[in-house]
mmCIF file of N, CA and C in Angstrom:
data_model
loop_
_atom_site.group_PDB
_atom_site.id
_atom_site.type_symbol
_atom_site.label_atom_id
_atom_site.label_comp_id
_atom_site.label_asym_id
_atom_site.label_seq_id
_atom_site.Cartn_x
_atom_site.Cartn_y
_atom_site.Cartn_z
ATOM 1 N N UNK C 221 -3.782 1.883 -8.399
ATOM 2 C CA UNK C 221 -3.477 2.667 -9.570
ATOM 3 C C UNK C 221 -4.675 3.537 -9.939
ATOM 4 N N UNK C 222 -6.388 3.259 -9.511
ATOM 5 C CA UNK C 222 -7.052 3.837 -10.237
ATOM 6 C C UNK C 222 -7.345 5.078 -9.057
ATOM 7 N N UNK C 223 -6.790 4.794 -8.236
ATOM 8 C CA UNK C 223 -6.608 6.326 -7.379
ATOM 9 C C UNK C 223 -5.658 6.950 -7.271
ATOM 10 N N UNK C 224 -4.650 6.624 -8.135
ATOM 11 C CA UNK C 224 -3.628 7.266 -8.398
ATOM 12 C C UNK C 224 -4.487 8.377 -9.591
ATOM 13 N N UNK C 225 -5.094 7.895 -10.419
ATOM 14 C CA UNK C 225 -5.707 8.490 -11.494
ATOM 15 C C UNK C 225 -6.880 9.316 -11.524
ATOM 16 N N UNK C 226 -7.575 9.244 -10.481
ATOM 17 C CA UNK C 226 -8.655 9.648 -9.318
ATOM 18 C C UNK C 226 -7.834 11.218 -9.084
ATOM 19 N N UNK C 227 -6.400 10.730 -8.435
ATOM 20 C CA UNK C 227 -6.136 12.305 -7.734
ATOM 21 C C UNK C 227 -5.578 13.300 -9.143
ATOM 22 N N UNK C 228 -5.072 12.224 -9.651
ATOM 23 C CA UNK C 228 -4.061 13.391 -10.965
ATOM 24 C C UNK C 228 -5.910 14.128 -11.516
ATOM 25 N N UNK C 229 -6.729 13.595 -11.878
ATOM 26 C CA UNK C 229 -7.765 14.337 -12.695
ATOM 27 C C UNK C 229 -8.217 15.714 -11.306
ATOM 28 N N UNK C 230 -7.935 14.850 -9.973
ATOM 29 C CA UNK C 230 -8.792 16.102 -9.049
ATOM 30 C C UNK C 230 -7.497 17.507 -9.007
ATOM 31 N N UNK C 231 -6.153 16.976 -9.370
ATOM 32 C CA UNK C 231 -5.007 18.184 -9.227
ATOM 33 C C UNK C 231 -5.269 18.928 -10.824
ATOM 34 N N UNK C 232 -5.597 18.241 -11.718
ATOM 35 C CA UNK C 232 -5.854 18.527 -12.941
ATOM 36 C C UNK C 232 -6.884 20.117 -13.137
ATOM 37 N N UNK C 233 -7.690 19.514 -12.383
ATOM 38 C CA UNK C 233 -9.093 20.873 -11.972
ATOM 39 C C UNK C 233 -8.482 21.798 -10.840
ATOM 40 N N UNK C 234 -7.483 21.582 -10.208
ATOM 41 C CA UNK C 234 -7.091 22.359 -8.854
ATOM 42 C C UNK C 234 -6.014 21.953 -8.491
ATOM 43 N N UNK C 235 -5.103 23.331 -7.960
ATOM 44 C CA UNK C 235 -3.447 22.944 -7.449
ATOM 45 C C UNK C 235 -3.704 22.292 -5.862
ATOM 46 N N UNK C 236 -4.864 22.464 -5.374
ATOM 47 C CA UNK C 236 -5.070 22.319 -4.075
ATOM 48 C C UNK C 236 -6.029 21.431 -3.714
ATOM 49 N N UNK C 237 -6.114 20.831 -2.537
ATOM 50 C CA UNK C 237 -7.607 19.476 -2.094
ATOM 51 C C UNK C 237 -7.363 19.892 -1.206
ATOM 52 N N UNK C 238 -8.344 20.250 -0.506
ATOM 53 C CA UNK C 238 -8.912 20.978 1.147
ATOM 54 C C UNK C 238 -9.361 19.473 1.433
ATOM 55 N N UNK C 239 -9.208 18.830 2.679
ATOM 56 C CA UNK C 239 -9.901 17.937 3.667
ATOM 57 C C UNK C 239 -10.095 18.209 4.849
ATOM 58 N N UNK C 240 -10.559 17.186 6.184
ATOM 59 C CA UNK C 240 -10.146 17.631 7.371
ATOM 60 C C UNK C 240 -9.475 17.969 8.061
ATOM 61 N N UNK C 241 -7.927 16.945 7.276
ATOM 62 C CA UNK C 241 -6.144 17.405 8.261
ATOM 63 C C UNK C 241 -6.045 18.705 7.672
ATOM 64 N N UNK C 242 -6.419 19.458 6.605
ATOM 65 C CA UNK C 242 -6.050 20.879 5.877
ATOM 66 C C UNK C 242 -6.136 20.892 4.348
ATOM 67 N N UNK C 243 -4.875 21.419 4.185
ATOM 68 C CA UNK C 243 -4.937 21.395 2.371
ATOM 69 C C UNK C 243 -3.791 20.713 2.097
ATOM 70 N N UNK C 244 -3.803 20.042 0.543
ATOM 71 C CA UNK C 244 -3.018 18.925 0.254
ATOM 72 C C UNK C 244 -2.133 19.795 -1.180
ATOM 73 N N UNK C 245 -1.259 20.380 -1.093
ATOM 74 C CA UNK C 245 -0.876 20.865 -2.195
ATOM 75 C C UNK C 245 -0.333 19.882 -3.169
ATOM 76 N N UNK C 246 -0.671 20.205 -4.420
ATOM 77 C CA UNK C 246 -0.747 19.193 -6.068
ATOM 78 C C UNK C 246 0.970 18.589 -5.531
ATOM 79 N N UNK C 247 1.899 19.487 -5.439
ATOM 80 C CA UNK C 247 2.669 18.947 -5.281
ATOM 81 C C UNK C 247 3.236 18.039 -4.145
ATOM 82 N N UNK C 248 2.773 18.114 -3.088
ATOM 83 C CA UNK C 248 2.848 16.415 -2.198
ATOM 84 C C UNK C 248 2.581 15.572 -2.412
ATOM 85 N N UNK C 249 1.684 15.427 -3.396
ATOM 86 C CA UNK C 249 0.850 13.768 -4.208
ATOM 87 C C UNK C 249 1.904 13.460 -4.957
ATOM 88 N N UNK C 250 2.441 14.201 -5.720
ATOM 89 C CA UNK C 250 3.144 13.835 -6.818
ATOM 90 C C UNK C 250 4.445 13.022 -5.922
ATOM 91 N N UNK C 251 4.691 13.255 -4.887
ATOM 92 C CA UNK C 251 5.592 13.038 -4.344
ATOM 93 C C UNK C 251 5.804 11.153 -3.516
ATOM 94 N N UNK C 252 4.759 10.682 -3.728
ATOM 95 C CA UNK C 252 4.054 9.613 -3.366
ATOM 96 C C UNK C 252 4.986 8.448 -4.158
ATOM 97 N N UNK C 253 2.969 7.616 -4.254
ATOM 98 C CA UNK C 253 3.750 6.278 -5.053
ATOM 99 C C UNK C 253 3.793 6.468 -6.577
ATOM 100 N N UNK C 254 4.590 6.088 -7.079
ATOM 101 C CA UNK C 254 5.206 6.179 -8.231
ATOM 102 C C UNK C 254 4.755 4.832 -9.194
ATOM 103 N N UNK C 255 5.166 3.961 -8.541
ATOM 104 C CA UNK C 255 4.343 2.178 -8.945
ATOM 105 C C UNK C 255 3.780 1.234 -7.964
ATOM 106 N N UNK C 256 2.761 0.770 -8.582
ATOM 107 C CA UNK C 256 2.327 -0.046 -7.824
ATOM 108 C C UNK C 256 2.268 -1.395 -8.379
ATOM 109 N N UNK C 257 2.804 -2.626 -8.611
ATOM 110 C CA UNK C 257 2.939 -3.250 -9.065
ATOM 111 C C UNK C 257 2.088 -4.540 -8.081
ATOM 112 N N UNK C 258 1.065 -5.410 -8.835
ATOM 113 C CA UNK C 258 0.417 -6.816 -7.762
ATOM 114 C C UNK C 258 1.563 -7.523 -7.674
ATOM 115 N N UNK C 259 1.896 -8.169 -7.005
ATOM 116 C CA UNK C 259 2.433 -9.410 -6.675
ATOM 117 C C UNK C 259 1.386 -10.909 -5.859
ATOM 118 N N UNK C 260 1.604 -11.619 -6.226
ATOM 119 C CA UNK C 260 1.030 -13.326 -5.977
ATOM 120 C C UNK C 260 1.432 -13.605 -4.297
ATOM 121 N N UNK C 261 0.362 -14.122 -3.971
ATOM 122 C CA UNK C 261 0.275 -14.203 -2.379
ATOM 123 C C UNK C 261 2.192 -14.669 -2.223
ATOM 124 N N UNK C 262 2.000 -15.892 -3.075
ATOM 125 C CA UNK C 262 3.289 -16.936 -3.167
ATOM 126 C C UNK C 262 4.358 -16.500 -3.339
ATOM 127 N N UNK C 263 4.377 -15.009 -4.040
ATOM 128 C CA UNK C 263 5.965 -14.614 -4.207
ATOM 129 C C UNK C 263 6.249 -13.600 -3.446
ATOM 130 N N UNK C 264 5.407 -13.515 -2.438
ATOM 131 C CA UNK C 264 5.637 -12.682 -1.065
ATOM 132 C C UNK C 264 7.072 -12.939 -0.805
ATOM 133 N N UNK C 265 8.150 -11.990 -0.070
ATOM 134 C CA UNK C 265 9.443 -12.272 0.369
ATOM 135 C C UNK C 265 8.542 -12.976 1.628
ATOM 136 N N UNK C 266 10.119 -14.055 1.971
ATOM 137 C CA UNK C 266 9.783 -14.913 2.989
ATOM 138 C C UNK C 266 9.617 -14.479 4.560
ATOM 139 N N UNK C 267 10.283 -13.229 4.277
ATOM 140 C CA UNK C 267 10.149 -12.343 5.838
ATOM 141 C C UNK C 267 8.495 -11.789 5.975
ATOM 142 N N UNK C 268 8.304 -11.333 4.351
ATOM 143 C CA UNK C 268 6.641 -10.987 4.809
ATOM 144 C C UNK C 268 5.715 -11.722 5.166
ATOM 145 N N UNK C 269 5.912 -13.335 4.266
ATOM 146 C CA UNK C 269 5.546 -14.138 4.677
ATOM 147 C C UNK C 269 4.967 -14.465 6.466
ATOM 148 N N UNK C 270 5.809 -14.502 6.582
ATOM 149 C CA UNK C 270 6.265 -15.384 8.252
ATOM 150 C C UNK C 270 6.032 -13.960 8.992
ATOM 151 N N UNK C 271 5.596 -12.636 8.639
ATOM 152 C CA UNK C 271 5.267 -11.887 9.937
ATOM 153 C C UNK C 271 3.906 -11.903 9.449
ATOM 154 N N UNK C 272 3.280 -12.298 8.234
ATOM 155 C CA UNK C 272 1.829 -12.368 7.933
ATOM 156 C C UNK C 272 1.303 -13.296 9.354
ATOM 157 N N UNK C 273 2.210 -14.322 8.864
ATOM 158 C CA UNK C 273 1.356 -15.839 9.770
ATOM 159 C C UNK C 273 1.509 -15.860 11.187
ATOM 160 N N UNK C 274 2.404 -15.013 11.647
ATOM 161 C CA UNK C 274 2.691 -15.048 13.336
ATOM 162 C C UNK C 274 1.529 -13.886 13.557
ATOM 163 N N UNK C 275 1.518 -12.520 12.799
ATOM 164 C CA UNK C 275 0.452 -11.323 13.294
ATOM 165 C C UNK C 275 -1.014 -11.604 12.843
ATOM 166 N N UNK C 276 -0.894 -12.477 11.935
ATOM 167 C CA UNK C 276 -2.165 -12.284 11.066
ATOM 168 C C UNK C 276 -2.757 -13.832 10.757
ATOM 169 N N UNK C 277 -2.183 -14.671 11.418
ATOM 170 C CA UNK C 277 -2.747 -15.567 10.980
ATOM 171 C C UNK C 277 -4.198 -16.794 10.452
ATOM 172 N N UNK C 278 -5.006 -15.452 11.477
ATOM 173 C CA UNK C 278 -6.525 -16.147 10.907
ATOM 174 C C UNK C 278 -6.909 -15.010 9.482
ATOM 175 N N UNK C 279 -5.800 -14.380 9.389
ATOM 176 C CA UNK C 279 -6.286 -13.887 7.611
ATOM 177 C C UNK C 279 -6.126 -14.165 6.217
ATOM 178 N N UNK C 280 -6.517 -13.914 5.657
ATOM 179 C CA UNK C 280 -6.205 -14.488 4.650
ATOM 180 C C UNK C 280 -5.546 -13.367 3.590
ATOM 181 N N UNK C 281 -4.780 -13.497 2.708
ATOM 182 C CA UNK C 281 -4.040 -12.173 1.680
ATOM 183 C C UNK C 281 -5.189 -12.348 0.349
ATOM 184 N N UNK C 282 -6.023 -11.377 0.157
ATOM 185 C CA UNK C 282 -6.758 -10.988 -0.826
ATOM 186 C C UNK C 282 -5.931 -10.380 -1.858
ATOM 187 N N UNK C 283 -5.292 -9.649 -2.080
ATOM 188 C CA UNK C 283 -4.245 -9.335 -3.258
ATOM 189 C C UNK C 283 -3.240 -8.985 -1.926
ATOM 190 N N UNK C 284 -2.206 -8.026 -2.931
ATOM 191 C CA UNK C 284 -1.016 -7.967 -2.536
ATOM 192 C C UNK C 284 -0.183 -6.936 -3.556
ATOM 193 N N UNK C 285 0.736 -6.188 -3.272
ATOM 194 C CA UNK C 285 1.725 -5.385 -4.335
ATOM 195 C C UNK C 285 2.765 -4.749 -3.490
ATOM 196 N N UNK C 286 3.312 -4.559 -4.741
ATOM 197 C CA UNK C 286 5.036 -3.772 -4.250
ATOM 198 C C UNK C 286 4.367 -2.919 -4.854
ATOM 199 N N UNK C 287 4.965 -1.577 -3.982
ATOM 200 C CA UNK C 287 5.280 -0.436 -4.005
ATOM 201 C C UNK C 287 6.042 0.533 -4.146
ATOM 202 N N UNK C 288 6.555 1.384 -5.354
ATOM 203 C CA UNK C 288 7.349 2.373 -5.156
ATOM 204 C C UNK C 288 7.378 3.144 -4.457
ATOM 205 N N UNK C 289 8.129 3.928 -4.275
ATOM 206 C CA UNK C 289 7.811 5.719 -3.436
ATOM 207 C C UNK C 289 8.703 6.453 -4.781
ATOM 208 N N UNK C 290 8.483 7.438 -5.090
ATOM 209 C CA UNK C 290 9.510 8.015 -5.625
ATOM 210 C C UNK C 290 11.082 8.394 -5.273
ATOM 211 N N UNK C 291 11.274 8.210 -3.898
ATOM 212 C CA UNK C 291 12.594 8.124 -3.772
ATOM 213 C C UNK C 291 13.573 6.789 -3.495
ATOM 214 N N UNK C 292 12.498 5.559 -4.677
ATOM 215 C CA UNK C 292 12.679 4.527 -4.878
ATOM 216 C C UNK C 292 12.833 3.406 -3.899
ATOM 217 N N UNK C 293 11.935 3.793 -2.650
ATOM 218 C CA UNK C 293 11.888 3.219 -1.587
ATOM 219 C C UNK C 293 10.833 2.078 -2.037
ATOM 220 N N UNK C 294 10.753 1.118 -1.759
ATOM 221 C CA UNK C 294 9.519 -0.052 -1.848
ATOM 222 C C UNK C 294 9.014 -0.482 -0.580
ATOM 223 N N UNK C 295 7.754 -1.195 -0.953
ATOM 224 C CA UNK C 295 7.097 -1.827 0.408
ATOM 225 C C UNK C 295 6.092 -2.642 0.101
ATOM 226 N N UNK C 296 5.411 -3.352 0.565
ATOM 227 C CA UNK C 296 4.139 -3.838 0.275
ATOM 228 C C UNK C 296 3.451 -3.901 1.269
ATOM 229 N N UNK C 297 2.599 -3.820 0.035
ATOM 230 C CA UNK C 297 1.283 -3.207 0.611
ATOM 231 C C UNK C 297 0.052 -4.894 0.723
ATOM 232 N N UNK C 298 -0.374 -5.251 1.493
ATOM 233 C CA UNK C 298 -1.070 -6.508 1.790
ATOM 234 C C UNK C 298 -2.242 -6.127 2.316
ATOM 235 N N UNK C 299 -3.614 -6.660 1.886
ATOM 236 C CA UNK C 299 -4.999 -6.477 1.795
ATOM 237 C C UNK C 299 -5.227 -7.888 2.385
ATOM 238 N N UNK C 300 -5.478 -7.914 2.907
ATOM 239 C CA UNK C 300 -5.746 -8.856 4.541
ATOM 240 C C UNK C 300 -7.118 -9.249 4.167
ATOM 241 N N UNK C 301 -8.225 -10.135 4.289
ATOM 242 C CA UNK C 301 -9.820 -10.546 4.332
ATOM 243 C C UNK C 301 -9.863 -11.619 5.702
ATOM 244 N N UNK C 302 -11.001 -11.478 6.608
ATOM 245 C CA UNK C 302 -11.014 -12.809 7.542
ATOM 246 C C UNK C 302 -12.762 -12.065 8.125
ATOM 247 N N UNK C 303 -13.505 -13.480 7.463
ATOM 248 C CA UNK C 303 -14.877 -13.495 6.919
ATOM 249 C C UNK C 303 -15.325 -11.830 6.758
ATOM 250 N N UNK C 304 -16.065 -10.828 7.304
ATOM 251 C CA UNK C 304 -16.357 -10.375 6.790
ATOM 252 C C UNK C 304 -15.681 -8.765 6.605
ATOM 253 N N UNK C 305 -14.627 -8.744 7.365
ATOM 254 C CA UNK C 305 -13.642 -7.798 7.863
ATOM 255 C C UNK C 305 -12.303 -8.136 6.741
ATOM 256 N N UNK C 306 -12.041 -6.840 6.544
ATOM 257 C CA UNK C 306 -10.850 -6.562 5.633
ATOM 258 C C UNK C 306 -9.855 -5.268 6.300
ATOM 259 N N UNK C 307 -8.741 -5.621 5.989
ATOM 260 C CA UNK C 307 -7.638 -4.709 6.346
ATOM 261 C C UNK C 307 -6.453 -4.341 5.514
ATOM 262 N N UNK C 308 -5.650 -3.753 5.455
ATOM 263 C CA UNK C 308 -4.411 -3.669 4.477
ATOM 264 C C UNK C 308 -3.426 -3.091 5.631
ATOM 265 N N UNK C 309 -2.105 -3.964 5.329
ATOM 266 C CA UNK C 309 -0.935 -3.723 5.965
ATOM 267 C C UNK C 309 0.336 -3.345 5.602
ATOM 268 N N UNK C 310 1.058 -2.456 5.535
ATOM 269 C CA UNK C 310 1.934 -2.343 4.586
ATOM 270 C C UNK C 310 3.090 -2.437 5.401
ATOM 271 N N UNK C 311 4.306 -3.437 4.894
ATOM 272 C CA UNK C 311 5.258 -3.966 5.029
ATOM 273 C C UNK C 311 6.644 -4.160 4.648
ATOM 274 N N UNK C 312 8.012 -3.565 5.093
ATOM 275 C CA UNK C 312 9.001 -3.400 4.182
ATOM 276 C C UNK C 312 9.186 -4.913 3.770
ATOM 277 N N UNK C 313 10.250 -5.201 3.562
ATOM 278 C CA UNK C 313 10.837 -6.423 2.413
ATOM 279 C C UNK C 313 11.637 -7.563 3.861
ATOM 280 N N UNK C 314 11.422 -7.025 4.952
ATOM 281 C CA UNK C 314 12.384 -7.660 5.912
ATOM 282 C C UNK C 314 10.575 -7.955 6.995
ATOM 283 N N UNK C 315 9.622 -7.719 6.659
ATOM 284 C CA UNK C 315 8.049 -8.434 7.312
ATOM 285 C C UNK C 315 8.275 -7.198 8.439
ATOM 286 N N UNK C 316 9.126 -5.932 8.453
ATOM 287 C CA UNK C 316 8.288 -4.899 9.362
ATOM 288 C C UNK C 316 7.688 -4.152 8.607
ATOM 289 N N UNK C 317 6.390 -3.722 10.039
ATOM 290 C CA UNK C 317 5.227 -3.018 9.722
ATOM 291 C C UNK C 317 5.461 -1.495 9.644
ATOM 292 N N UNK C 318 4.798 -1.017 8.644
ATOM 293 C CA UNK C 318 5.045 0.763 8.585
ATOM 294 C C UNK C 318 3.982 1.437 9.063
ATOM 295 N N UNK C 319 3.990 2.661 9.540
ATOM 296 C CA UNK C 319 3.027 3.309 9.459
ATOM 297 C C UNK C 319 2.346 3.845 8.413
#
């Protein structure tokens, strides 16, 4: 959420964000996530569950959240830790992986 708030102040100063892939017009962000809500390792759906522990199983889930999209699509999003390495995986509601 606090880079959700990060980009609205940088579209705020500018319709445009130049990076390396090109330029990001104000209006493709907006087009994004909509909510991000935490969810508890424990109330993971049971499909995310069980593709955590077969793909991922020497990791551990550091937080966790559902995700909107604005065209009310969801997913979660899972922040992975295993000692000093961290990752995030994002996952529909049935434990497949998205790009």
């Amino acid at each position: 959420m606090r880079n959700l708030v990060l980009v609205a102040g940088l579209l705020a100063m500018s319709p445009n964000i130049s990076f390396a892939g090109g330029t990001l017009q104000a209006n493709e962000i907006s087009k994004t996530v909509i909510d991000k809500v935490a969810v508890r390792p424990e109330d993971l759906p049971e499909a995310v569950k069980s593709a955590l522990s077969s793909n991922y199983s020497e990791w551990k889930v550091s937080s966790a959240y559902l995700v909107t999209k604005e065209d009310n699509s969801q997913y979660y999003e899972v922040n992975l830790k295993k000692t000093e390495e961290s990752t995030t995986v994002n996952l529909d509601k049935y434990g497949k992986k998205l790009d």
